PDB file of C-alpha atoms in Angstrom:
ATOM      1  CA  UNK Y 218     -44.548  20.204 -15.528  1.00 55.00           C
ATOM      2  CA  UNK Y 219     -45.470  17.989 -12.394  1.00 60.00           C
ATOM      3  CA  UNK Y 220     -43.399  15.168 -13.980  1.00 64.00           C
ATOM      4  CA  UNK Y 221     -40.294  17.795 -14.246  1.00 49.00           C
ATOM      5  CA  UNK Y 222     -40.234  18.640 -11.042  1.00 46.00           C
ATOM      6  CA  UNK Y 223     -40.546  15.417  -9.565  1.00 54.00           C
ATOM      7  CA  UNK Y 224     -37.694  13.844 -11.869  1.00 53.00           C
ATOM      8  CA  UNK Y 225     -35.728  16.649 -10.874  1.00 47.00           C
ATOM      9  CA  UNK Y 226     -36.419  16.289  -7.189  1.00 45.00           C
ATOM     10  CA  UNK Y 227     -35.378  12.290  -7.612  1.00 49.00           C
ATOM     11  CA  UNK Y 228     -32.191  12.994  -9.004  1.00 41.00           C
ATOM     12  CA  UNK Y 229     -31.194  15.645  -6.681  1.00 43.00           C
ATOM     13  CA  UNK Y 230     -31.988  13.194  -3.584  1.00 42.00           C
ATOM     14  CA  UNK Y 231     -29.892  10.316  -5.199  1.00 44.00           C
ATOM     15  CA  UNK Y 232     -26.843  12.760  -6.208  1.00 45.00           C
ATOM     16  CA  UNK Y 233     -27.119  13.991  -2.313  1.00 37.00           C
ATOM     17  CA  UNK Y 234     -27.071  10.260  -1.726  1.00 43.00           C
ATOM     18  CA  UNK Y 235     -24.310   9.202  -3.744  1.00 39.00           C
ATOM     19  CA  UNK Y 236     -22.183  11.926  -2.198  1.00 40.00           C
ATOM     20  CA  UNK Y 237     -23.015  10.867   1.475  1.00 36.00           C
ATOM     21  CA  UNK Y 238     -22.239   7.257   0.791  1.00 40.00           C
ATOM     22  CA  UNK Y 239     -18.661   8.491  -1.094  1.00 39.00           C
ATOM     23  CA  UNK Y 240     -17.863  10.693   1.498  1.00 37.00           C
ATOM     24  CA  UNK Y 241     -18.727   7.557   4.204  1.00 38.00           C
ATOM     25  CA  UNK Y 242     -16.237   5.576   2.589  1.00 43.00           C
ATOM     26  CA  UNK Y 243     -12.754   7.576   2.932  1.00 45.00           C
ATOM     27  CA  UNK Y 244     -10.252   7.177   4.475  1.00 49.00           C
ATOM     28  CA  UNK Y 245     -10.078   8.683   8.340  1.00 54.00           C
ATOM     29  CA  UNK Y 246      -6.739  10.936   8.026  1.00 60.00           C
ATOM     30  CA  UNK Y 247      -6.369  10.461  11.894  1.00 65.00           C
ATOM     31  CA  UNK Y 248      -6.400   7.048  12.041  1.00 78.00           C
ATOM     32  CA  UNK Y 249      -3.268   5.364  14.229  1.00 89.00           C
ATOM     33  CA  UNK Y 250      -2.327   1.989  14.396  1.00 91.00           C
ATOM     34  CA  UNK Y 251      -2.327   0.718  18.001  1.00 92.00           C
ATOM     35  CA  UNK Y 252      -1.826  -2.879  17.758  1.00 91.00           C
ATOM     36  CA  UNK Y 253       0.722  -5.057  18.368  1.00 95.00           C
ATOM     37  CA  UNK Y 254       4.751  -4.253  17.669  1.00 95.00           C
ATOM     38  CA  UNK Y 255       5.896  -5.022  14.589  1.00 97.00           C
ATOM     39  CA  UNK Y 256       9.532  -5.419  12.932  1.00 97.00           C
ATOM     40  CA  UNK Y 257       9.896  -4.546   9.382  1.00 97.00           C
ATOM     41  CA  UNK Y 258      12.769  -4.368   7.368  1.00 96.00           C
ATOM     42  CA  UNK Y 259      13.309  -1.220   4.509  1.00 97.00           C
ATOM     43  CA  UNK Y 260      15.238  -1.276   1.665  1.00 97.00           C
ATOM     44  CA  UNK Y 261      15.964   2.263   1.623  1.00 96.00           C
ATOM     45  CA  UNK Y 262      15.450   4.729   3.822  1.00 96.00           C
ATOM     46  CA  UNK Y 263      12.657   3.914   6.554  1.00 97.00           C
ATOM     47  CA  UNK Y 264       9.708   6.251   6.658  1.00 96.00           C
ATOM     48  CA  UNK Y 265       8.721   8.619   9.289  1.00 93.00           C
ATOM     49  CA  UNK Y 266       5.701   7.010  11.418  1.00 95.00           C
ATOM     50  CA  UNK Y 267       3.725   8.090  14.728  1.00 92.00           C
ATOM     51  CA  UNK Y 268       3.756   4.809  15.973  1.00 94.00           C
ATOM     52  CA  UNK Y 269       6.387   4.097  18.153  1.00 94.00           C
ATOM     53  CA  UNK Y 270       5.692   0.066  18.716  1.00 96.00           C
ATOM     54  CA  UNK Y 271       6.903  -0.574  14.695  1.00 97.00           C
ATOM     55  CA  UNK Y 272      10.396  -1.132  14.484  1.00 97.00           C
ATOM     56  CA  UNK Y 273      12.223  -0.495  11.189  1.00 97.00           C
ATOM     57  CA  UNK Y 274      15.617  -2.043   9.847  1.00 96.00           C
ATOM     58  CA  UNK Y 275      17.868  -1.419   6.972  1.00 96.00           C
ATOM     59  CA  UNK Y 276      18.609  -4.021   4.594  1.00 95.00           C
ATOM     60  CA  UNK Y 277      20.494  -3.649   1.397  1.00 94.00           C
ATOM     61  CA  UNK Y 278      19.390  -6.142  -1.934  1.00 93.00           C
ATOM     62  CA  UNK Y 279      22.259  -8.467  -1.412  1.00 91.00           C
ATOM     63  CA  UNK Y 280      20.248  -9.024   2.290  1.00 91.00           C
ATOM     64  CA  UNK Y 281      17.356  -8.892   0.602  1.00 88.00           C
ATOM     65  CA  UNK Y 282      18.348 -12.049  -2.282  1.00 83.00           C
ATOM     66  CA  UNK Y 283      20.483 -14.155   0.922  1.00 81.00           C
ATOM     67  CA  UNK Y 284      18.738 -13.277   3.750  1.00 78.00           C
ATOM     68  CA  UNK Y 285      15.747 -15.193   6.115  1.00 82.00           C
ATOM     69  CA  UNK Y 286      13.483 -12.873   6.282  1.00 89.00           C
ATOM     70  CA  UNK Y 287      11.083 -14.686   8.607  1.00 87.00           C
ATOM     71  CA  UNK Y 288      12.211 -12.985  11.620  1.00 91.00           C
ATOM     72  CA  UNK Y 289      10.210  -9.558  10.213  1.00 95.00           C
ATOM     73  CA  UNK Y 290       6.241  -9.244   9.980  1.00 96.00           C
ATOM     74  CA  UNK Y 291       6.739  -7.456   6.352  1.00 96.00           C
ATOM     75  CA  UNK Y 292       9.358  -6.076   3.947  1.00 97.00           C
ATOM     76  CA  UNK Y 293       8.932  -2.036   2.311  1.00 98.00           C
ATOM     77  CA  UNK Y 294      11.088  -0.767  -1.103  1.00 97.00           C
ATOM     78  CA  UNK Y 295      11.172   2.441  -0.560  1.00 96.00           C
ATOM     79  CA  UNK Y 296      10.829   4.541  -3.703  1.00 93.00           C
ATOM     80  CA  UNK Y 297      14.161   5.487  -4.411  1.00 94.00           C
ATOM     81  CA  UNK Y 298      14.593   1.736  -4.579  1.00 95.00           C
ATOM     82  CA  UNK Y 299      11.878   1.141  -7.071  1.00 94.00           C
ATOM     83  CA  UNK Y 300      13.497   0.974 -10.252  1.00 93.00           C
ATOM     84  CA  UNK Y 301      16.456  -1.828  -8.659  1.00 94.00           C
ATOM     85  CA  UNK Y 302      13.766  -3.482  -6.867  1.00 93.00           C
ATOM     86  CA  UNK Y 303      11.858  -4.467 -10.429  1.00 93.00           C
ATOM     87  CA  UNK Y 304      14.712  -6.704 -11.460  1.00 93.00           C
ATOM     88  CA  UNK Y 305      13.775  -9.879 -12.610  1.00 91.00           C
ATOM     89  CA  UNK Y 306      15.892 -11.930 -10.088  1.00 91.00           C
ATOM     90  CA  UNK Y 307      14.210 -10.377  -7.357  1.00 93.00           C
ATOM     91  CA  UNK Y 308      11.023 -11.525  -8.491  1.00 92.00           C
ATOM     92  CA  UNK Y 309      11.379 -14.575  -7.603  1.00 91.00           C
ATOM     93  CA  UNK Y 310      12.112 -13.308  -3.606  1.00 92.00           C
ATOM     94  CA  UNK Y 311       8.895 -11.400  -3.923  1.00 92.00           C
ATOM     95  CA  UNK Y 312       6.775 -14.624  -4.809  1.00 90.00           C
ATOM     96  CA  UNK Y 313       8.245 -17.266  -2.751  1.00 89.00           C
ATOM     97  CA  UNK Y 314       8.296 -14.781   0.592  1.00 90.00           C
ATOM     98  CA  UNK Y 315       6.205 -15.917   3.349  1.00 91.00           C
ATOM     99  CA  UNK Y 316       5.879 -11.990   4.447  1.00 94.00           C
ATOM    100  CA  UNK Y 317       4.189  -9.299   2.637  1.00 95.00           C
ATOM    101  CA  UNK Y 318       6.402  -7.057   0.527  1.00 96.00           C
ATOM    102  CA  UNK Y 319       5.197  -3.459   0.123  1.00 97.00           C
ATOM    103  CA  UNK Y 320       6.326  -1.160  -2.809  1.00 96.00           C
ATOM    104  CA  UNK Y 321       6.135   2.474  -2.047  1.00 96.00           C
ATOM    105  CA  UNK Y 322       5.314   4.962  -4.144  1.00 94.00           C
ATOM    106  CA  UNK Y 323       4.067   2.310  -6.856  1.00 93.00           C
ATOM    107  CA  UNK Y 324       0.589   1.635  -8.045  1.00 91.00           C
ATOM    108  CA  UNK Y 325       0.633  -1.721  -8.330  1.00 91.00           C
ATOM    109  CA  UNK Y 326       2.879  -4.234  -7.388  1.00 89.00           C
ATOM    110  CA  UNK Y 327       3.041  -5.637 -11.438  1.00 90.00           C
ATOM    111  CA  UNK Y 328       6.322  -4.577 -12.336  1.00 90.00           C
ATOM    112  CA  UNK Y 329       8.136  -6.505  -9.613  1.00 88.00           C
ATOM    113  CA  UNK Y 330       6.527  -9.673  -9.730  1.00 90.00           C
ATOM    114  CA  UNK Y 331       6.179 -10.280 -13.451  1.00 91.00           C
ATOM    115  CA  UNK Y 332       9.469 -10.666 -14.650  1.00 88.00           C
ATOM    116  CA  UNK Y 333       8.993  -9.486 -18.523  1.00 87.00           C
ATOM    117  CA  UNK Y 334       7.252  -6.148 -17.160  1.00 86.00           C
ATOM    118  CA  UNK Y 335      10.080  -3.284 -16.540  1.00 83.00           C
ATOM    119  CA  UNK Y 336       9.644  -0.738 -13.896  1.00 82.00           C
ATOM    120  CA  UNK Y 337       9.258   3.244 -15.073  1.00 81.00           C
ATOM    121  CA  UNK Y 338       7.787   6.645 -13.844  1.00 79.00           C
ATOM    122  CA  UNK Y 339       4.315   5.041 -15.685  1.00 79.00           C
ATOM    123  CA  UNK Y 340       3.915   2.838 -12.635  1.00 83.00           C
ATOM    124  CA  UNK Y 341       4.701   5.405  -9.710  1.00 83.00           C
ATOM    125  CA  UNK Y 342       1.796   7.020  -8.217  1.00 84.00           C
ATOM    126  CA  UNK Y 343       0.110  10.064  -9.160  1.00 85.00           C
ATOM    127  CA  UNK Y 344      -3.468  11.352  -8.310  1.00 87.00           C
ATOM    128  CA  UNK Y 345      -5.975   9.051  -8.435  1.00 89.00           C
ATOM    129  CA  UNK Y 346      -3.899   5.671  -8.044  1.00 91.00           C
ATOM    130  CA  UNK Y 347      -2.653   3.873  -5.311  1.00 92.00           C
ATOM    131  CA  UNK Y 348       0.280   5.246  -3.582  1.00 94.00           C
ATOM    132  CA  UNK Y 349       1.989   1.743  -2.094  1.00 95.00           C
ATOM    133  CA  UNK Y 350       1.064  -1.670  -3.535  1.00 95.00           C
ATOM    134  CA  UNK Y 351       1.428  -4.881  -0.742  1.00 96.00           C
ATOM    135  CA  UNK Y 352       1.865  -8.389  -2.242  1.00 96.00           C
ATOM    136  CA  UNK Y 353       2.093 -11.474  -0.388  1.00 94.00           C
ATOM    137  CA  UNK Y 354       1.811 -15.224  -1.958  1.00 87.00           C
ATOM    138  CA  UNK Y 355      -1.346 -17.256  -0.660  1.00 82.00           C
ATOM    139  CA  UNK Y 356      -0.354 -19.786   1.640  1.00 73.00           C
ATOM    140  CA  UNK Y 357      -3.492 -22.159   0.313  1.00 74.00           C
ATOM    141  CA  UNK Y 358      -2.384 -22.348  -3.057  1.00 69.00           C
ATOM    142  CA  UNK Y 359      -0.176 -20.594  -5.539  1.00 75.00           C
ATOM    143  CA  UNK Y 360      -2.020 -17.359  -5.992  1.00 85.00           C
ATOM    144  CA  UNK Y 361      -1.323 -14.013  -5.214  1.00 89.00           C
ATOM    145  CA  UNK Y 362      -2.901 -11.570  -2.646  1.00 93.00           C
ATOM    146  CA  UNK Y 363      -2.138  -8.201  -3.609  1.00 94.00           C
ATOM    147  CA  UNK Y 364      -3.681  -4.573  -1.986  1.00 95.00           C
ATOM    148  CA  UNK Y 365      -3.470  -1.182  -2.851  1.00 95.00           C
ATOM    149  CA  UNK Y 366      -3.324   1.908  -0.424  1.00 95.00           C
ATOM    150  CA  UNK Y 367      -3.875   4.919  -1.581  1.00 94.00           C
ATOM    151  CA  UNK Y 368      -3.843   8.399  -0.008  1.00 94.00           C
ATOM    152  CA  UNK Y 369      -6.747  10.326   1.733  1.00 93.00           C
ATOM    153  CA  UNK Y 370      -8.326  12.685  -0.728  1.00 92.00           C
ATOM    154  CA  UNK Y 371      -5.315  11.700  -2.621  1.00 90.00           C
ATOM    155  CA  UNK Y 372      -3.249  14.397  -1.713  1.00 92.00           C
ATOM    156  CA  UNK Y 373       0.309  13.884  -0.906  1.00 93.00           C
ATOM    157  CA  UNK Y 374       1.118  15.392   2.375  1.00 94.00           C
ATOM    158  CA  UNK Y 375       2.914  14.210   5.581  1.00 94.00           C
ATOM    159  CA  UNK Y 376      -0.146  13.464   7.612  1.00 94.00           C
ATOM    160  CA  UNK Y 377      -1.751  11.705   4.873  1.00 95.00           C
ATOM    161  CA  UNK Y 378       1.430   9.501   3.891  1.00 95.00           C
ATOM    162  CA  UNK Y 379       1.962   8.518   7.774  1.00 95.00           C
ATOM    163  CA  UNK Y 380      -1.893   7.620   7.898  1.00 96.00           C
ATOM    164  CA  UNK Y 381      -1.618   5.192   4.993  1.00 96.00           C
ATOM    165  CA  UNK Y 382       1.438   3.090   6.975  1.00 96.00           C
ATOM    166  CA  UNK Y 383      -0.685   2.886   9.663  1.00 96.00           C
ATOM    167  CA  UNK Y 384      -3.304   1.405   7.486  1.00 96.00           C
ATOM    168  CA  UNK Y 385      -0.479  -1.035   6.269  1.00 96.00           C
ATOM    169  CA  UNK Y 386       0.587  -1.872   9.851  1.00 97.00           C
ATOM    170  CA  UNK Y 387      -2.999  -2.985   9.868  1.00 96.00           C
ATOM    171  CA  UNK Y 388      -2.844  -5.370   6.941  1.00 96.00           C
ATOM    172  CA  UNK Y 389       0.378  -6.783   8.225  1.00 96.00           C
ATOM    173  CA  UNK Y 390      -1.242  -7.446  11.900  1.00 95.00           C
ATOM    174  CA  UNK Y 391      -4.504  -8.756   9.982  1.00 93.00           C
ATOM    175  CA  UNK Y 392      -2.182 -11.587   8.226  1.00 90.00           C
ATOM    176  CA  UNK Y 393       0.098 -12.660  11.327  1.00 79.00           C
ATOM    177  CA  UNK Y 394      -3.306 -13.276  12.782  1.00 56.00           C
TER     178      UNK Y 394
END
């Protein structure tokens, strides 16, 4: 009976564990970006941020197939743009950038930068999976970086959505280090 109670004790301690160290790791809804100004251009309509030192501009896909886009720290598709944004010529754009490209609303970043993969509502987010997937190509060699973001306690709500950018703006400052 000793034995019971003990194993019992042990495996209420490491669940109370486990659930401290889970609840360490999310994701701070509060958390701003404060670093340095960034310029990002937005196929699509750009998002609505708190931070006032990132700078958003419009460009269509023709700007986005023609155009340098060297003078921006990073590039978002917007979800609306999603399904346009998976065609195979773009991939190319997506692979050869020297800025990271960030896919909102997607869970992974596959369906744009594998050309035989087609984009559909399988790959937008829902519950559980990332809600914007960042890709940028390694500038020591030819493979990939790729990051997910997903949303605090993933629920879907304004505060939550404008605290993942600013966890993007992060990444983006992180690699113009």
């Amino acid at each position: 009976m000793k034995i019971l109670y003990e194993i019992k004790s042990i495996l209420y301690l490491l669940s109370v564990t486990l659930f401290v160290i889970l609840s360490a790791c999310s994701q701070n809804p509060n958390e701003l970006y404060e670093g340095k100004a960034l310029r990002i251009a937005v196929v699509g309509e750009p998002p609505v941020i708190i931070e006032e030192q990132v700078r958003f501009s419009k460009i269509t896909f023709d700007e986005l197939a023609n155009k340098e886009l060297n003078s921006f720290d990073a590039v978002f598709v917007m979800g609306e743009n999603l399904r346009q944004a998976s065609e195979r010529q773009y991939a190319d754009v997506y692979l050869n950038s020297k800025i990271p490209f960030f896919f909102v609303s997607a869970k992974s970043h596959i369906p744009f930068t594998v050309k035989e993969t087609e984009f559909d509502d399988s790959w937008m987010w829902t519950p559980g999976e990332n809600y914007a997937a960042g890709v940028l190509k390694s500038q020591e060699g030819d493979s990939l970086q790729d990051w997910g973001f997903g949303l605090y306690n993933d629920e879907k709500t304004e505060e939550h959505i404008k605290e993942m950018y600013s966890r993007i703006f992060k990444k983006i400052e992180e690699l113009n280090l």
